[in-house]
Coordinates of C-alpha atoms in Angstrom, one line a residue:
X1 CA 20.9 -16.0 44.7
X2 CA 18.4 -16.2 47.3
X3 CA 15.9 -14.1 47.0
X4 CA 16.2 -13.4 43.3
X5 CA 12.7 -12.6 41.5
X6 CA 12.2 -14.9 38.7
X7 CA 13.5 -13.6 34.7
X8 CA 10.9 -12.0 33.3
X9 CA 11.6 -13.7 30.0
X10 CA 11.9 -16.6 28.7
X11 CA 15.4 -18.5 28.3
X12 CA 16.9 -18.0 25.1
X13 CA 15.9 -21.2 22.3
X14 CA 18.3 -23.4 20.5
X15 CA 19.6 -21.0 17.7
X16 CA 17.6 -23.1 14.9
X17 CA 14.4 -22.6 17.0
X18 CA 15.2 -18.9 17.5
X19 CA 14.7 -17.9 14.0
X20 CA 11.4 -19.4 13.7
X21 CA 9.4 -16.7 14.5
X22 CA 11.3 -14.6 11.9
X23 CA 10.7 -17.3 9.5
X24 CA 6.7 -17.4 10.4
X25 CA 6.0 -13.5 10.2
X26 CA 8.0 -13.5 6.5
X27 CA 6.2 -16.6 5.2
X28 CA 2.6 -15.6 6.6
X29 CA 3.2 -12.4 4.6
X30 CA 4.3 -14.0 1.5
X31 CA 1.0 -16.6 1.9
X32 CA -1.7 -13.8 2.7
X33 CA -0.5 -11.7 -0.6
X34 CA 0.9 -14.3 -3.2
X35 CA -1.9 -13.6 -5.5
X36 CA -1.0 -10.3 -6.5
X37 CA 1.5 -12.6 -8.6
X38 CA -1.0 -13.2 -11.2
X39 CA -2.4 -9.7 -12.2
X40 CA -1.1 -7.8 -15.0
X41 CA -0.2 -3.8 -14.5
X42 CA -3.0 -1.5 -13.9
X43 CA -3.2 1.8 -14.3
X44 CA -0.5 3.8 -13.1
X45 CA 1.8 1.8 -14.0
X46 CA 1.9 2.4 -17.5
X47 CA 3.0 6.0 -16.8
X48 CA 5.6 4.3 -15.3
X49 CA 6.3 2.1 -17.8
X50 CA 6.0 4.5 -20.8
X51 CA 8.1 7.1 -18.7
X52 CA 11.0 4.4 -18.2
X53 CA 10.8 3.9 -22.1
X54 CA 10.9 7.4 -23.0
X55 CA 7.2 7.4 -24.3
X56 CA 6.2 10.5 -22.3
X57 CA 8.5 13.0 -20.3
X58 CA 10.0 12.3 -16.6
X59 CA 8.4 13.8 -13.7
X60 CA 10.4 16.8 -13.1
X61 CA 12.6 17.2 -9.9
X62 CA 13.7 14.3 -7.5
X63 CA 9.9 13.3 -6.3
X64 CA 9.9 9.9 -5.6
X65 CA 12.8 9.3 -7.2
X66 CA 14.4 6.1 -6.3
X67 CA 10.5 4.0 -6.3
X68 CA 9.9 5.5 -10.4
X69 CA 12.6 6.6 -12.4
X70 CA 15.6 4.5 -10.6
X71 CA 13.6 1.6 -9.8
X72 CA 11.7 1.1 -13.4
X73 CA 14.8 1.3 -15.0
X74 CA 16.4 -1.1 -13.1
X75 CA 13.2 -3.9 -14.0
X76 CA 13.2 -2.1 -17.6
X77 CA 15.0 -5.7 -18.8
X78 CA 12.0 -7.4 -17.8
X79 CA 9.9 -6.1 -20.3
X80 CA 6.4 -6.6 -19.5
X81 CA 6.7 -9.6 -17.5
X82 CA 4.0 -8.1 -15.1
X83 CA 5.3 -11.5 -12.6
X84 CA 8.3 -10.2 -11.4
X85 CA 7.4 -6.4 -10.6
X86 CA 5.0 -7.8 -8.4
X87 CA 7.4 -10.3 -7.1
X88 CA 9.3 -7.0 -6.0
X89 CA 6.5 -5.9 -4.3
X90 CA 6.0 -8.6 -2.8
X91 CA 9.4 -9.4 -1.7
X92 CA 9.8 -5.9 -0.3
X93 CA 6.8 -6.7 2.0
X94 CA 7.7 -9.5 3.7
X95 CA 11.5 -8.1 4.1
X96 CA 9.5 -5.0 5.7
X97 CA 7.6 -7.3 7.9
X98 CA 10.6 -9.6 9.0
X99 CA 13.0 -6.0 9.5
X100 CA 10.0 -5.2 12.0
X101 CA 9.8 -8.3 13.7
X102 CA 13.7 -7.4 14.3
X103 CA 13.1 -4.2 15.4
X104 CA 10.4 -5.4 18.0
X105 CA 12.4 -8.0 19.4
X106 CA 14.8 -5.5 20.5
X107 CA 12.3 -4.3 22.9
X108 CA 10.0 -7.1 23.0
X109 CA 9.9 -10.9 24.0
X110 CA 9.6 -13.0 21.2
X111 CA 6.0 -14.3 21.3
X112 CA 4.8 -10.5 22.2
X113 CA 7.4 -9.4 18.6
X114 CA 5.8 -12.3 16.9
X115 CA 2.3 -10.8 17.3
X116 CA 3.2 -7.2 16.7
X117 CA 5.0 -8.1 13.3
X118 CA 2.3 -10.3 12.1
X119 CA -0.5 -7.9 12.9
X120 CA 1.4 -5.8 10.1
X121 CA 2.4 -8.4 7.7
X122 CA -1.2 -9.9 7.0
X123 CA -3.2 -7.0 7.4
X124 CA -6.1 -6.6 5.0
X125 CA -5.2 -2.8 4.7
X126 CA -2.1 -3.4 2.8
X127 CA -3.7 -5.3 0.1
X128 CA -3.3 -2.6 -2.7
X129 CA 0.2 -1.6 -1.7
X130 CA 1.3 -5.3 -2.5
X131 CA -1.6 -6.2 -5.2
X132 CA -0.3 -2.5 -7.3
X133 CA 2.8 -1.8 -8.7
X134 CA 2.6 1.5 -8.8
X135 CA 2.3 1.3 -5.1
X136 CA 5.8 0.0 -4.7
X137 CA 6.1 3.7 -3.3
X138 CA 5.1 3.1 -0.4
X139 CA 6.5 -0.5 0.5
X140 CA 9.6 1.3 -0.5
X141 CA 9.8 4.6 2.1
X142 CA 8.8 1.8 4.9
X143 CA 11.9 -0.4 3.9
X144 CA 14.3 2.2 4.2
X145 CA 12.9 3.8 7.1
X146 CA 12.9 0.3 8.6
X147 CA 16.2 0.5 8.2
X148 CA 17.0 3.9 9.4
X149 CA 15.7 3.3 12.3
X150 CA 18.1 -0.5 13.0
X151 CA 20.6 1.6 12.0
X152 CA 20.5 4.5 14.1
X153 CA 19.9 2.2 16.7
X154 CA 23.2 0.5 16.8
X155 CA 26.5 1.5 18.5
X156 CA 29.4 3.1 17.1
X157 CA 29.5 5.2 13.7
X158 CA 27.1 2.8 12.2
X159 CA 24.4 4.5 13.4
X160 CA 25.6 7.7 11.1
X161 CA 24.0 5.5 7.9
X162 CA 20.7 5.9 9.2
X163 CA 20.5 9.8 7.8
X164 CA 21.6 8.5 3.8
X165 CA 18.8 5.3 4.5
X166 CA 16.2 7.9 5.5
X167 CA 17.1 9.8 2.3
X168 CA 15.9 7.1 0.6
X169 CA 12.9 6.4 2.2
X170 CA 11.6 9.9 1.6
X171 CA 12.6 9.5 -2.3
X172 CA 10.9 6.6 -2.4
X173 CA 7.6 8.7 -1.3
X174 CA 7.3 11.7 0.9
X175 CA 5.0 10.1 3.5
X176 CA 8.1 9.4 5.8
X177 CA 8.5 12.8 6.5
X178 CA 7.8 13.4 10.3
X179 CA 9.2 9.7 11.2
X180 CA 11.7 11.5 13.1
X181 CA 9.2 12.9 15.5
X182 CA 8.7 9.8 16.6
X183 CA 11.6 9.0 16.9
X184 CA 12.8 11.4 19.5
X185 CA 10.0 9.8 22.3
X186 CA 11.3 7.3 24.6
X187 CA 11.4 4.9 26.0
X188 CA 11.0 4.0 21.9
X189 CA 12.1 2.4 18.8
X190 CA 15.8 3.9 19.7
X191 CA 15.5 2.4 23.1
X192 CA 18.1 -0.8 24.2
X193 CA 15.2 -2.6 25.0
X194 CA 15.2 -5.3 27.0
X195 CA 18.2 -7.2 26.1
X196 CA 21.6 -6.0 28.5
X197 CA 23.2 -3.1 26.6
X198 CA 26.9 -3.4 26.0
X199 CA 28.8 -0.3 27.4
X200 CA 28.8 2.4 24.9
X201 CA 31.3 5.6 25.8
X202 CA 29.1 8.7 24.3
X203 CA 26.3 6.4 22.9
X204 CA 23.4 8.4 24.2
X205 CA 24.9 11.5 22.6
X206 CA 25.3 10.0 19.1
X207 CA 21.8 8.9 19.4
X208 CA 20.8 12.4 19.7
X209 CA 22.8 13.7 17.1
X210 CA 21.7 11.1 15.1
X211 CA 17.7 12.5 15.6
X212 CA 19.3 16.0 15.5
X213 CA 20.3 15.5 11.5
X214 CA 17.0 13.3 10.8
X215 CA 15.3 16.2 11.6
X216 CA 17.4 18.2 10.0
X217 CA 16.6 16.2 6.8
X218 CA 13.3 16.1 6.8
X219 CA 12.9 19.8 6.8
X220 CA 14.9 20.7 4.3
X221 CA 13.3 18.1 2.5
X222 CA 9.8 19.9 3.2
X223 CA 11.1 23.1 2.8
X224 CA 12.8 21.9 -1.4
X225 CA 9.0 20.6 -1.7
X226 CA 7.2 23.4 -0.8
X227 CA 9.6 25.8 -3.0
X228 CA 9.7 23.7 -5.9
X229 CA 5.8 23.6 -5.6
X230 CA 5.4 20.0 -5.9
X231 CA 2.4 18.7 -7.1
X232 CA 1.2 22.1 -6.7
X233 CA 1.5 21.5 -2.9
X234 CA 2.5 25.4 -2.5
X235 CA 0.3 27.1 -4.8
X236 CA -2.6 24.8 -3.8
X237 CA -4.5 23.0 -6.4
X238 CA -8.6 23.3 -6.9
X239 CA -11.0 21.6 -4.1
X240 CA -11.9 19.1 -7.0
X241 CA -8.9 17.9 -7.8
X242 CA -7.8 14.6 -7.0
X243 CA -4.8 15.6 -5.1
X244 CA -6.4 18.8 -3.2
X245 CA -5.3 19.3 0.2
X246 CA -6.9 21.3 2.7
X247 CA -7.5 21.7 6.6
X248 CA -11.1 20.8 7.5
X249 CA -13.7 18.5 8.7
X250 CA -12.5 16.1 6.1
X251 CA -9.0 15.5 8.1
X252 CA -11.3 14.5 11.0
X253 CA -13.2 12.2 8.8
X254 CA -10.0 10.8 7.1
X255 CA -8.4 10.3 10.3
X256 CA -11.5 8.1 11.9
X257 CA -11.9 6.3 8.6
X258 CA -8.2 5.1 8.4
X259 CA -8.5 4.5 12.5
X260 CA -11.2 2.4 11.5
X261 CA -9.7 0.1 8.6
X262 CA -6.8 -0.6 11.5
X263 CA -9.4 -1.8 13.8
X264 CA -12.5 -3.4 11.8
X265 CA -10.9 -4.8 8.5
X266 CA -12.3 -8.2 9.9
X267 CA -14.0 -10.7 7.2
X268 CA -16.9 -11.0 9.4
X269 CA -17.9 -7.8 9.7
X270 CA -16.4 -5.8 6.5
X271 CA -19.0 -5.7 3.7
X272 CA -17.2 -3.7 1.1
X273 CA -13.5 -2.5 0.5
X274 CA -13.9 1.1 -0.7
X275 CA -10.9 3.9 -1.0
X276 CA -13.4 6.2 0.4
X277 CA -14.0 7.8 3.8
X278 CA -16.3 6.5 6.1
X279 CA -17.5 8.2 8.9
X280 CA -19.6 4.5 10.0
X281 CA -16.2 3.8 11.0
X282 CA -16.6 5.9 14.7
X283 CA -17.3 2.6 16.4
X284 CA -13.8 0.7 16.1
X285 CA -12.0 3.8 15.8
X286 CA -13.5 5.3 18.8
X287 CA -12.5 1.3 20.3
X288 CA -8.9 1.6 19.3
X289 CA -8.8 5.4 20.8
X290 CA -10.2 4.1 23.7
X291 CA -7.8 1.6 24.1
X292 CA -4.5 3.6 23.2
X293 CA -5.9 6.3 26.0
X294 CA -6.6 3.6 28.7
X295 CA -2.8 2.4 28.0
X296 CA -0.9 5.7 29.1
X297 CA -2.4 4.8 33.1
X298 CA -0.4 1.9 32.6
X299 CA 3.4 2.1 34.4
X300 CA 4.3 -1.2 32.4
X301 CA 2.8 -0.3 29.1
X302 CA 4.7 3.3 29.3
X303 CA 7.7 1.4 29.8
X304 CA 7.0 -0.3 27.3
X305 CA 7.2 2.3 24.5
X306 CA 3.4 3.0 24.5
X307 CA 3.7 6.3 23.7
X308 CA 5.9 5.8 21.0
X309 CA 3.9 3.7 19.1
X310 CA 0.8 6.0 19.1
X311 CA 2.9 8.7 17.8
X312 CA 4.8 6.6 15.3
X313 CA 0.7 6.2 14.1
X314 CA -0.1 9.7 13.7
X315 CA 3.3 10.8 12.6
X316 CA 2.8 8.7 9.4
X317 CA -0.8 9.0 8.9
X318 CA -0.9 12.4 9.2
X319 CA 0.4 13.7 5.6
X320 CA -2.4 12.2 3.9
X321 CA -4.6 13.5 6.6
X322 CA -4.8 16.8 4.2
X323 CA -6.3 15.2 1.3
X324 CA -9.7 16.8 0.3
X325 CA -10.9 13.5 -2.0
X326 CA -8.3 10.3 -1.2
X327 CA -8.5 8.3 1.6
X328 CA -6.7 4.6 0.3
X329 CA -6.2 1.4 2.5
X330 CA -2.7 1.8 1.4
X331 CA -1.9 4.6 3.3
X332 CA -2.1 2.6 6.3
X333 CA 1.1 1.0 4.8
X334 CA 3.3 3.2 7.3
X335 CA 1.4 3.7 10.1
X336 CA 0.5 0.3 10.7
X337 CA 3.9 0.2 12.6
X338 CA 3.2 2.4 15.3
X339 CA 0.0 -0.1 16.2
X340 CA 2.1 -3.4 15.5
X341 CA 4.3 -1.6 18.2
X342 CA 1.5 -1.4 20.4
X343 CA 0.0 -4.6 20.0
X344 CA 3.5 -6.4 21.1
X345 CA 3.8 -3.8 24.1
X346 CA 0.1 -5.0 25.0
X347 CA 1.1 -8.9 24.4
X348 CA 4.4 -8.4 26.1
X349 CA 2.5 -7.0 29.3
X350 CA -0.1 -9.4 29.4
X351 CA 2.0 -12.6 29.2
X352 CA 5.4 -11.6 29.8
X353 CA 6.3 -8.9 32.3
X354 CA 6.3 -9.9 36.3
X355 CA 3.1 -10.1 37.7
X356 CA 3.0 -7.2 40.5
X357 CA 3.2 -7.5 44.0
X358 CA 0.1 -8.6 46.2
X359 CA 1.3 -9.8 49.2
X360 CA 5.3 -9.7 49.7
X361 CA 5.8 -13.5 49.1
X362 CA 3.1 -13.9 46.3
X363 CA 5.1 -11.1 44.6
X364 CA 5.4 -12.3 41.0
X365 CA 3.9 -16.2 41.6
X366 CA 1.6 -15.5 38.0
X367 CA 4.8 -15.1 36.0
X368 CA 6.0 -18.2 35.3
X369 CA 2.7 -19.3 34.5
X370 CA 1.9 -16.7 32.3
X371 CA 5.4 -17.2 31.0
X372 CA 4.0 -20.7 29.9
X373 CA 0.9 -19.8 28.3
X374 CA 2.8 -16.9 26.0
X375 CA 3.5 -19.0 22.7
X376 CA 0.4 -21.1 22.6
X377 CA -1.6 -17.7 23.1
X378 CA 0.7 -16.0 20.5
X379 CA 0.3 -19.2 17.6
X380 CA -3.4 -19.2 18.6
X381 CA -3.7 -15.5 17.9
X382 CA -1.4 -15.3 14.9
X383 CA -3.6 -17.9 13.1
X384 CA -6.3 -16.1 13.4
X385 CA -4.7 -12.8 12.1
X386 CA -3.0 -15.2 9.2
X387 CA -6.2 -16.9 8.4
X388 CA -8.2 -13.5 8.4
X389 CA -5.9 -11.7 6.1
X390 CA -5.9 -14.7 3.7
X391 CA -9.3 -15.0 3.4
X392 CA -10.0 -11.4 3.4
X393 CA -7.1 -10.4 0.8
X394 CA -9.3 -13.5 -1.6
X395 CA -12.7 -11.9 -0.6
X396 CA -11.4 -8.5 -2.0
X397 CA -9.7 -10.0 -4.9
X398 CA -13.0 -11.7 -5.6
X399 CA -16.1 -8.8 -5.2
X400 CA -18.2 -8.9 -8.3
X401 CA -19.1 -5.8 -9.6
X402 CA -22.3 -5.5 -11.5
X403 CA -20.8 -7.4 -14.6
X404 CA -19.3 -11.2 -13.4
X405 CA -16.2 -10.6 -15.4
X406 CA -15.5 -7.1 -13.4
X407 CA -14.0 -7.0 -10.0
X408 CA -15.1 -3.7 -7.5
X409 CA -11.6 -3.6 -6.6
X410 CA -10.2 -1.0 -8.8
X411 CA -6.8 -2.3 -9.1
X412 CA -7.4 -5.9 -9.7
X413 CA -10.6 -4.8 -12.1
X414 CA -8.3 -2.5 -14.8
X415 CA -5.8 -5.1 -14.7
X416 CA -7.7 -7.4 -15.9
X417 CA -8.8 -5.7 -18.0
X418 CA -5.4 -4.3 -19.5
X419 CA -4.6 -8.4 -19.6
X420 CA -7.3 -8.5 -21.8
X421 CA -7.1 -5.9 -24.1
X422 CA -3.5 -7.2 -24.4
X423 CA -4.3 -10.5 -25.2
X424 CA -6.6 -9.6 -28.2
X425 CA -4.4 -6.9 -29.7
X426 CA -1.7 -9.2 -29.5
X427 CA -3.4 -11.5 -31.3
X428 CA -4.7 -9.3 -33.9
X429 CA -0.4 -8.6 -35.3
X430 CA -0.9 -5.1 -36.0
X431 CA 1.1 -3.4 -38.3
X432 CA 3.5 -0.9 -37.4
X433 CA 2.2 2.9 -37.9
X434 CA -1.5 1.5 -36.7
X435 CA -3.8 4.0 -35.7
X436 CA -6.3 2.1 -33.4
X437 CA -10.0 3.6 -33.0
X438 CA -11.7 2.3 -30.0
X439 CA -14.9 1.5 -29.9
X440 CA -17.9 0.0 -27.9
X441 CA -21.2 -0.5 -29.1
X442 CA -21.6 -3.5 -26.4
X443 CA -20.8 -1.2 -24.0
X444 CA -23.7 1.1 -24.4
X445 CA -26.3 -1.9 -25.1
X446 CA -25.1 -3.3 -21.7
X447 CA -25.8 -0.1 -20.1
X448 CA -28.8 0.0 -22.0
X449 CA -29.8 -3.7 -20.5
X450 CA -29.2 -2.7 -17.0
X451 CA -30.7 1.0 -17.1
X452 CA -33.4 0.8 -20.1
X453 CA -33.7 5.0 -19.5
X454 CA -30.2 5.7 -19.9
X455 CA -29.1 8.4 -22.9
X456 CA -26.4 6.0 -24.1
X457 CA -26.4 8.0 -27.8
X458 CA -24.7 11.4 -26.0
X459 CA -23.3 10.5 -23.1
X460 CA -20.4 8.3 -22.3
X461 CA -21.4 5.4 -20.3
X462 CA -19.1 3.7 -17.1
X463 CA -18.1 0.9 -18.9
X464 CA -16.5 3.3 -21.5
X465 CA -14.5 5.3 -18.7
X466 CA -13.5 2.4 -17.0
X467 CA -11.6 0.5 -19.7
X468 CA -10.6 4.0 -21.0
X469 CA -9.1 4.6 -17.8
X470 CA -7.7 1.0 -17.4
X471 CA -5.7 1.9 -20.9
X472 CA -4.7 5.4 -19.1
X473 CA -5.9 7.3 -21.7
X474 CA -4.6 5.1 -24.4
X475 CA -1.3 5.5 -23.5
X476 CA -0.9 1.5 -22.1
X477 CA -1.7 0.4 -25.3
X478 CA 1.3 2.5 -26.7
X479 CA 3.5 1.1 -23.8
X480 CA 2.5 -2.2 -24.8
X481 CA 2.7 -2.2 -28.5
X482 CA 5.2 0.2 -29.3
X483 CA 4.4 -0.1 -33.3
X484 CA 0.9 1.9 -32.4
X485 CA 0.8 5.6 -33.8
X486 CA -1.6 6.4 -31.8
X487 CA -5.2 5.6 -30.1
X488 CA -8.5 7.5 -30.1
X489 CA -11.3 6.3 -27.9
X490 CA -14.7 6.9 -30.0
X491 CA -18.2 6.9 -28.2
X492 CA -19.9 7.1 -31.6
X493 CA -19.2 5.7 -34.6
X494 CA -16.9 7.6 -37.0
X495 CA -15.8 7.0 -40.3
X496 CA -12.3 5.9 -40.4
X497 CA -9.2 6.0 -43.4
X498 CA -8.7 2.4 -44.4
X499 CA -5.0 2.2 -42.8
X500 CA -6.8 2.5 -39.4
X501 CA -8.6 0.0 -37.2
X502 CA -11.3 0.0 -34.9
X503 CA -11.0 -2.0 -31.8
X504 CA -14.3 -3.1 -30.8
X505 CA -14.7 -3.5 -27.1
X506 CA -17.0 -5.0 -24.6
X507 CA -16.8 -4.1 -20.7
X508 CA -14.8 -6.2 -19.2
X509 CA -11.5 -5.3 -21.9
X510 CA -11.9 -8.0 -24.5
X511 CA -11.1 -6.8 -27.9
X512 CA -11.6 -7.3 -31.2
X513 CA -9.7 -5.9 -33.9
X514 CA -11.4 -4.5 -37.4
X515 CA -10.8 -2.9 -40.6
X516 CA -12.9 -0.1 -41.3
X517 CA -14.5 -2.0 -44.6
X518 CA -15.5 -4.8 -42.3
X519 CA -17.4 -2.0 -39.5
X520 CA -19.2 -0.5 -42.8
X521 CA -20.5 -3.9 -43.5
X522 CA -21.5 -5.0 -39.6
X523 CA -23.7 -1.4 -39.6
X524 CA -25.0 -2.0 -43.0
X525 CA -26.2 -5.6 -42.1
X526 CA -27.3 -4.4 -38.7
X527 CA -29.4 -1.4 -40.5
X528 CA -30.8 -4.1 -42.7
X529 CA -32.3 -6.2 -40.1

């Protein structure tokens, strides 16, 4: 019709064509990650593990229920094929990043959905949550909130399933909790979007009730976890412990530091990777404040669900906020949402919308030009966000620490170092009813080389906690060779029954495995010399 202002999107692709940004966003997060496929467990997982095999009790109540006991007994007939529980992590990444690309194009043109999704999908940030099975947690609670949140979103009684999928998510781990918070802001992830709604008789109403027993959920959720005293959340645990929480100047801290990592986890300016806070940060978090502030004078961006997406932020941040001596990358795992939100509101407004009047006729002569330049800007700026999360995520995997065979990325360090340790005891065929003695005179000589002062004779070095802690205590090696009695980690030498055998370690987790006779005659030739 005459008159008409021109679409302010783009006409709909052939439908091969029109699943190609779906395709991108999964396979960019599949290509920025896949070498978490080649570490071993680490850590936390062998509580896990050793829980799922009956090795060590449960954890007691539903905590996290569906991402440990469920889900390791599920991958319990894959023994200790380290591959394919990090193929599930993995997996349940890229599905998280292609359910959000969904979720975005509801409101979103496609180029502006690409972006947002893909800011998420290769993120640096996320690199333990994918690179740490233990950490499956996390990818877990954002899956099913995910899709909570498609589900509430549709028409009809459908939308009912999105209560039982939030259920899950907050099994999975408690960091979902006040998702519904956000939730209840609109224009938001609720929101028809841009696309024509299809009549809906009592549709707004059943979204509401829908909020009304998310809500619902999640306190009585928080109320069960604060009378069952979960992790001592109630009774409160010491300020040194490593799950303290508190109210304080730390929160602040925590909140700038993570605020940071979103902004400035760029290869050319990131110098370390560190699970610690870091007030340097101020700079790109005071940036990205700046930014999110300057967007609520804009009409279009408020349309746009602005407001919704910085709340989506600090609704999920904000339960590790509390933590007196954690701040992890991988807690970003949730929030990183709310700014993938904003990040296709700001693309969508910059390319996409109508340009506004000037001049009556001129009204809206940018758009189709604009219109134009919207994929070429969106590829250009994906590959950079794809290259910079693949040659971050191998920058991380990489740091050197002190010795060239240890990493400074805990997760990747103690897993190789459980490979190791493995790999050796494997190869030694122990006997069933061992009782392994662990011991490492190379440990102290190294510390010795690098710190000529150090008391190595009466104090435990590094290199001695850190494959001790790599072996949790011990209790991997038990989890991986269930014929083991038991295992005793030895800073000095101790005389052993001749059934036992000492495991002779160096730093970096390779083994070798001894009789007592043959130690005596090592020392006696060594005290000889």
């Amino acid at each position: 019709m005459p008159g008409t202002a021109p679409s302010a999107r783009p006409s709909p692709a052939p439908a091969p064509l029109s699943h190609a940004p779906l395709v991108l966003v999964v396979t960019s997060a599949g290509l920025v990650f896949a070498g978490a496929l080649a570490y071993f467990f680490s850590q936390d997982d062998f509580a896990a593990l050793a829980r799922a095999r009956g090795i060590i009790p449960p954890v007691p109540g539903v905590w996290r229920w569906v991402s440990g006991p469920v889900y390791f007994a599920l991958m319990r007939p894959w023994g200790l094929a380290a591959t394919a529980y990090h193929a599930v992590n993995l997996l349940a990444h890229c599905a998280c990043a292609g359910l959000l690309f969904t979720l975005l194009r509801r409101r979103f043109a496609a180029p502006a959905a690409f972006l947002g999704a893909l800011f998420f999908a290769t993120h640096p940030a996320l690199y333990t949550a994918v690179y740490w099975v233990a950490a499956l947690n996390e990818i877990l609670a954002l899956l099913f909130a995910l899709l909570c949140i498609a589900w509430a979103a549709r028409p009809g009684r459908a939308a009912w399933l999105a209560v039982p999928l939030f259920g899950l998510s907050l099994l999975s781990k408690e960091t979902t909790l006040l998702l519904p918070a956000a939730l209840w802001i609109a224009p938001g992830w609720l929101d028809p979007g841009h696309s024509p709604a299809t009549p809906e008789d009592g549709g707004d109403r059943r979204r509401r009730d829908v909020r009304i027993a998310l809500s619902v959920l999640a306190l009585v959720y928080l109320a069960l976890w604060l009378w069952s005293d979960a992790f001592g959340a109630r009774s409160g645990l010491p300020a040194a412990a490593p799950y303290a929480v508190g109210i304080g100047r730390h929160a602040v801290v925590n909140f700038i530091t993570y605020l940071g990592w979103t902004a400035g986890t760029l290869l050319p300016v990131t110098r370390k990777f560190d699970d610690a806070a870091e007030p340097g940060l101020w700079p790109w978090a005071a940036a990205l404040a700046a930014i999110w502030i300057a967007g609520l004078f804009s009409a279009r961006l408020r349309r746009s669900g602005w407001l919704a997406g910085g709340a989506t932020f600090v609704a999920l941040i904000a339960p590790v906020l509390g933590l007196r001596n954690h701040t992890y990358h991988y807690y970003l795992y949730s929030p990183l949402i709310g700014v993938a939100w904003c990040a296709g509101a700001l693309a969508d407004a910059a390319f996409l919308a109508p340009a506004p009047a000037r001049a009556g006729a001129t009204a809206g002569a940018n758009a189709p030009r604009l219109r134009a330049l919207a994929w070429p800007a969106a590829l250009f700026a994906g590959a950079l966000l794809l290259l910079n999360g693949a040659l971050m995520v191998r920058k991380i995997e990489s740091m050197p620490f002190v010795n060239p065979r240890l990493r400074a990325e805990p997760v990747v360090d103690r897993a190789l170092i459980a490979r190791r340790v493995h790999d050796g005891l494997a190869a030694a065929d122990l006997p069933p009813g061992a009782r392994l003695l662990f011991w490492s005179p190379s440990s102290m000589i190294y510390e010795r080389s690098l710190h000529p002062d150090a008391d190595v004779i009466h104090a435990e070095t590094y290199w001695e906690r850190n494959v001790r802690s790599a072996l949790m205590e011990g209790l991997a090696v038990r989890v991986m060779f269930p014929q083991v009695d038991s295992v005793t980690f030895l800073h000095a030498y101790t005389p052993a029954p001749a059934d036992a055998r000492f495991v002779l370690y160096d730093p970096d987790g390779t083994v070798t495995v001894a009789t007592p006779a043959h130690v005596d005659s090592m020392l006696r030739q060594a005290t000889a010399r």
